Amino acid sequence: MSNLNGKVAIVTGGGGVLGGNISKSLVEAGVRVIILDVRQENIDKRIDELKSLGEISGFICNVLDIDSLNGVKDKIVEKWGKIDMLINAAGGNLPGATLAEDQDVFDMKVSDLNRVIDLNMYGSVYPCLVFGKVMADQKYGSIVNVSSMATYSAITRVPGYSMAKTAINIFTQWMAMEMALKFSDKIRVNAIAPGFFIGDQNRGVLINPDGSYTNRSIKVLGRTPMKRFGDISELNGIVKFLCSDEAGFITGAVIPVDGGFSSFSGV
Ligand SMILES: NC(=O)c1ccc[n+]([C@@H]2O[C@H](COP(=O)([O-])OP(=O)(O)OC[C@H]3O[C@@H](n4cnc5c(N)ncnc54)[C@H](O)[C@@H]3O)[C@@H](O)[C@H]2O)c1
């Protein structure tokens, strides 16, 4: 893969499990990584972990707050002068928005539904607008959104999350079209759709307190030809590839990284 050394990347949710691991792999590739996270302790933890490997910085930022995003954008442009890459990893399901086993769709609390849709839809749309504008002005850049398996066919218990991530798929295509048609063919917008990886926000529904798999895990693995969960490091290659020159003609793609889950009927 071509050299990413010296590129400037923003990773939203970089304090979390997937965003943190992606940040690590980018730092190791010589990328100057700026993580944005709403939780200061997550930023501090990540910077402590990665600072010996290369250039890593962080800002507290709420991806749902345009003013917060604009404030950080000004600081980034002033200090780094450009934005080569934006990885939108802030997001995830929220406990209140996950239906319990014994609940049905009519038990869904509208306030939780709205919160999970906001985070997983606008939480990527707004950074695309704020940092994408910098890319439109400089006429280059690569954006990677994080979609989900919950967009290919219905997955029980997570209606709001599924709707929001499905919106991200079409927004990725729409933004890819807009950037190439109106600004530059050097601005590309893609998404990855991770299969099942154990993260903080889904550990409780996949792993029992005693460490064994939940019934949901057993169903997931039954539908996954590779018969295992993903290792978080298995997202890093595709992110670096999508941001590299080798992916120069790839835009508007939503790429599953799922051990075959989305391509297998289960039969
Ligand atoms: N873990 C999985 O199996 C899996 C699968 C498919 C997709 N995803 C997606 O990958 C992304 C990362 O998931 P994860 O497992 O690393 O989650 P995580 O909870 O470990 O990390 C999410 C990070 O985002 C931050 N965040 C939350 N709200 C924010 C806000 N408003 N502004 C800024 N930062 C905010 C959190 O503080 C946290 O550090 C999410 O979009 C999730 O939906 C995860």
XYZ file of C-alpha atoms and ligand atoms in Angstrom:
311
model
C 0.000 0.000 0.000
C 1.191 3.501 -0.751
C 2.693 5.570 1.963
C 0.326 7.097 4.501
C 3.253 8.607 6.379
C 2.616 12.247 7.325
C -1.088 12.219 6.449
C -3.450 13.873 8.922
C -6.398 11.767 10.110
C -9.333 12.565 12.353
C -10.835 9.540 14.117
C -14.113 10.265 15.875
C -14.805 7.877 18.744
C -11.053 7.254 18.769
C -11.253 6.617 22.493
C -13.430 3.545 21.943
C -12.640 -0.041 21.054
C -12.769 0.002 17.236
C -11.823 3.660 16.754
C -8.944 3.194 19.193
C -7.574 0.204 17.356
C -7.904 1.937 13.990
C -6.084 4.935 15.495
C -3.289 2.663 16.670
C -2.793 1.141 13.228
C -2.778 4.582 11.603
C -0.253 5.942 14.109
C 1.930 2.906 13.424
C 1.722 3.732 9.696
C 3.105 7.221 10.386
C -0.262 8.987 10.188
C -0.699 12.039 12.423
C -3.865 11.003 14.244
C -6.284 13.335 16.003
C -8.935 11.552 18.026
C -12.211 13.242 18.880
C -14.267 11.805 21.690
C -16.932 12.996 24.041
C -15.244 11.320 27.011
C -12.015 12.908 28.215
C -10.956 9.754 30.069
C -11.172 7.773 26.805
C -8.993 10.329 25.023
C -6.426 10.328 27.830
C -6.276 6.544 27.909
C -5.738 6.344 24.147
C -3.077 9.036 24.055
C -1.181 7.353 26.897
C -1.326 4.078 25.011
C -0.221 5.429 21.620
C 2.094 8.361 22.264
C 5.248 6.237 22.195
C 4.294 4.891 18.733
C 3.977 8.170 16.835
C 1.949 11.360 16.602
C -1.367 11.248 18.449
C -3.493 14.119 19.724
C -7.032 14.419 20.959
C -9.816 16.889 21.489
C -12.946 16.592 23.515
C -15.765 16.941 21.001
C -19.407 15.951 20.755
C -20.054 14.787 17.196
C -23.711 15.756 17.597
C -22.846 19.378 18.250
C -22.001 21.403 15.140
C -20.470 24.213 17.225
C -18.208 21.740 19.012
C -17.154 20.247 15.648
C -16.517 23.658 14.088
C -14.424 24.751 17.068
C -12.234 21.668 16.766
C -12.023 22.026 12.973
C -10.592 25.541 13.334
C -7.947 24.307 15.773
C -7.019 21.383 13.505
C -6.743 23.493 10.360
C -4.687 26.070 12.227
C -2.256 23.515 13.634
C -2.058 20.832 10.921
C -3.107 22.841 7.851
C -5.044 20.021 6.173
C -7.247 16.978 6.764
C -6.394 13.917 4.670
C -8.641 11.376 6.343
C -11.796 11.281 8.436
C -12.784 8.015 10.120
C -16.229 8.230 11.719
C -16.086 5.628 14.486
C -18.138 7.443 17.145
C -21.400 5.597 17.561
C -22.811 2.344 18.802
C -25.971 0.993 20.243
C -27.329 2.413 23.488
C -28.635 0.216 26.322
C -32.092 1.852 26.457
C -32.498 1.442 22.703
C -31.953 -2.327 22.768
C -35.187 -4.260 23.229
C -34.956 -6.934 25.930
C -35.671 -10.563 24.963
C -39.202 -10.301 26.365
C -40.038 -6.940 24.730
C -41.514 -6.201 21.332
C -41.417 -3.209 19.013
C -44.310 -1.516 20.853
C -42.214 -1.370 24.046
C -39.654 0.838 22.323
C -39.141 4.154 24.135
C -39.283 6.954 21.592
C -36.729 9.047 23.487
C -34.169 6.204 23.360
C -35.033 5.560 19.716
C -34.291 9.188 18.903
C -31.015 9.151 20.854
C -29.645 6.081 19.107
C -30.698 7.383 15.690
C -29.106 10.769 16.382
C -25.808 9.248 17.484
C -25.502 6.750 14.650
C -26.850 8.951 11.873
C -26.096 12.607 12.609
C -23.013 11.511 14.595
C -21.400 10.699 11.232
C -23.319 13.141 9.015
C -22.233 16.243 10.955
C -18.481 15.413 10.945
C -18.781 14.694 7.193
C -20.249 18.156 6.715
C -17.758 20.016 8.912
C -14.522 18.195 7.976
C -15.747 17.304 4.485
C -15.974 21.035 3.745
C -12.236 21.326 4.460
C -11.664 18.467 2.007
C -13.926 20.126 -0.576
C -11.886 23.349 -0.273
C -8.510 21.586 -0.457
C -9.860 19.232 -3.193
C -8.627 15.972 -1.700
C -9.418 13.651 1.177
C -10.862 10.304 2.143
C -13.780 9.640 4.473
C -14.584 6.245 5.980
C -17.908 5.837 7.774
C -18.688 2.886 10.020
C -21.870 1.055 9.113
C -23.032 -2.322 10.419
C -24.413 -5.771 9.657
C -27.743 -4.430 10.901
C -28.239 -2.856 7.446
C -28.382 -5.971 5.239
C -31.388 -7.702 6.771
C -33.293 -7.276 10.016
C -31.470 -8.132 13.247
C -33.671 -8.559 16.314
C -33.749 -6.082 19.222
C -31.945 -3.105 17.593
C -34.468 -1.201 15.451
C -33.130 2.337 15.913
C -29.503 1.350 15.443
C -30.443 -0.551 12.268
C -32.338 2.405 10.812
C -29.536 4.855 11.548
C -26.760 2.665 10.140
C -28.837 2.023 7.024
C -29.137 5.777 6.626
C -25.332 5.969 6.802
C -25.061 3.608 3.823
C -27.109 5.869 1.560
C -25.492 8.998 3.005
C -22.079 7.500 2.172
C -23.191 6.966 -1.422
C -24.784 10.385 -1.590
C -21.734 12.172 -0.186
C -19.434 10.211 -2.510
C -21.496 11.353 -5.479
C -21.620 14.956 -4.308
C -17.872 15.221 -3.642
C -16.883 13.697 -6.990
C -19.492 15.554 -9.057
C -19.036 18.984 -7.522
C -15.556 19.151 -6.006
C -12.912 16.608 -6.966
C -12.403 12.983 -7.954
C -9.664 13.045 -5.313
C -12.262 13.106 -2.516
C -13.629 9.664 -1.792
C -16.296 8.611 0.694
C -16.719 4.954 1.645
C -17.970 2.889 4.548
C -17.020 -0.333 6.240
C -19.700 -2.606 7.661
C -18.101 -4.550 10.510
C -19.610 -7.885 11.376
C -19.562 -8.937 14.996
C -16.635 -7.749 17.076
C -16.759 -7.721 20.855
C -16.902 -4.054 21.895
C -17.907 -2.272 25.090
C -21.382 -1.485 23.767
C -22.267 -5.054 22.730
C -20.293 -7.194 25.196
C -23.312 -7.588 27.462
C -25.518 -9.057 24.728
C -22.823 -11.383 23.336
C -20.982 -12.671 26.418
C -22.543 -13.985 29.637
C -21.090 -12.839 32.982
C -19.372 -16.248 33.281
C -17.594 -15.682 29.925
C -19.699 -18.132 27.904
C -21.510 -17.121 24.716
C -25.099 -15.874 24.974
C -27.829 -17.441 22.813
C -27.488 -14.403 20.545
C -23.772 -15.116 20.085
C -24.542 -18.716 19.228
C -27.027 -17.539 16.560
C -24.524 -15.016 15.163
C -21.793 -17.626 14.887
C -24.264 -20.030 13.270
C -24.791 -17.490 10.495
C -21.069 -16.692 10.150
C -19.284 -19.061 7.771
C -15.963 -18.369 9.533
C -17.579 -19.442 12.863
C -15.890 -16.785 14.941
C -16.121 -13.147 15.975
C -13.874 -10.640 14.255
C -10.646 -9.548 15.827
C -10.628 -5.752 16.056
C -7.285 -5.649 14.224
C -9.082 -7.085 11.180
C -10.650 -3.697 10.417
C -7.342 -1.890 10.137
C -6.255 -3.104 6.697
C -9.457 -2.043 4.955
C -9.400 1.421 6.534
C -5.798 2.011 5.462
C -6.557 0.629 1.994
C -9.611 2.875 1.526
C -7.513 5.906 2.496
C -4.618 4.964 0.238
C -3.946 5.836 -3.408
C -4.555 2.189 -4.345
C -8.259 2.801 -3.663
C -8.223 5.851 -5.960
C -11.251 4.696 -8.009
C -13.295 3.399 -5.052
C -15.978 5.705 -3.743
C -19.508 5.160 -2.437
C -18.699 1.570 -1.450
C -19.947 -0.086 1.736
C -17.563 -2.949 2.393
C -18.531 -5.779 4.748
C -15.825 -7.070 7.091
C -17.835 -9.870 8.578
C -16.421 -13.377 8.150
C -19.127 -13.959 5.507
C -22.153 -13.125 7.720
C -23.850 -10.860 5.145
C -23.374 -13.278 2.267
C -24.678 -16.442 3.971
C -28.377 -17.339 4.235
C -27.660 -19.672 7.135
C -28.718 -22.702 5.075
N -18.193 -3.550 18.093
C -18.858 -4.063 17.068
O -19.063 -5.274 16.936
C -19.381 -3.167 15.982
C -19.970 -3.746 14.879
C -20.447 -2.954 13.863
C -20.317 -1.588 13.953
N -19.758 -1.034 15.047
C -19.658 0.417 15.053
O -18.317 0.797 15.217
C -18.270 2.055 15.886
C -17.375 1.927 17.114
O -17.890 0.923 17.960
P -17.111 0.427 19.263
O -17.484 -0.977 19.480
O -15.677 0.798 19.142
O -17.826 1.336 20.377
P -17.215 1.973 21.703
O -18.389 2.243 22.579
O -16.096 1.160 22.234
O -16.594 3.354 21.205
C -17.367 4.467 20.822
C -16.636 5.738 21.211
O -17.402 6.844 20.727
C -17.441 7.834 21.754
N -18.660 8.621 21.599
C -19.925 8.262 21.907
N -20.761 9.290 21.674
C -20.015 10.300 21.180
C -20.309 11.637 20.783
N -21.557 12.111 20.803
N -19.296 12.415 20.340
C -18.037 11.946 20.318
N -17.687 10.696 20.708
C -18.663 9.895 21.141
C -17.445 7.048 23.058
O -17.022 7.831 24.149
C -16.482 5.905 22.727
O -15.143 6.247 23.059
C -19.710 2.417 16.212
O -20.232 3.239 15.192
C -20.411 1.082 16.193
O -21.770 1.209 15.893
C -19.275 -1.784 16.074
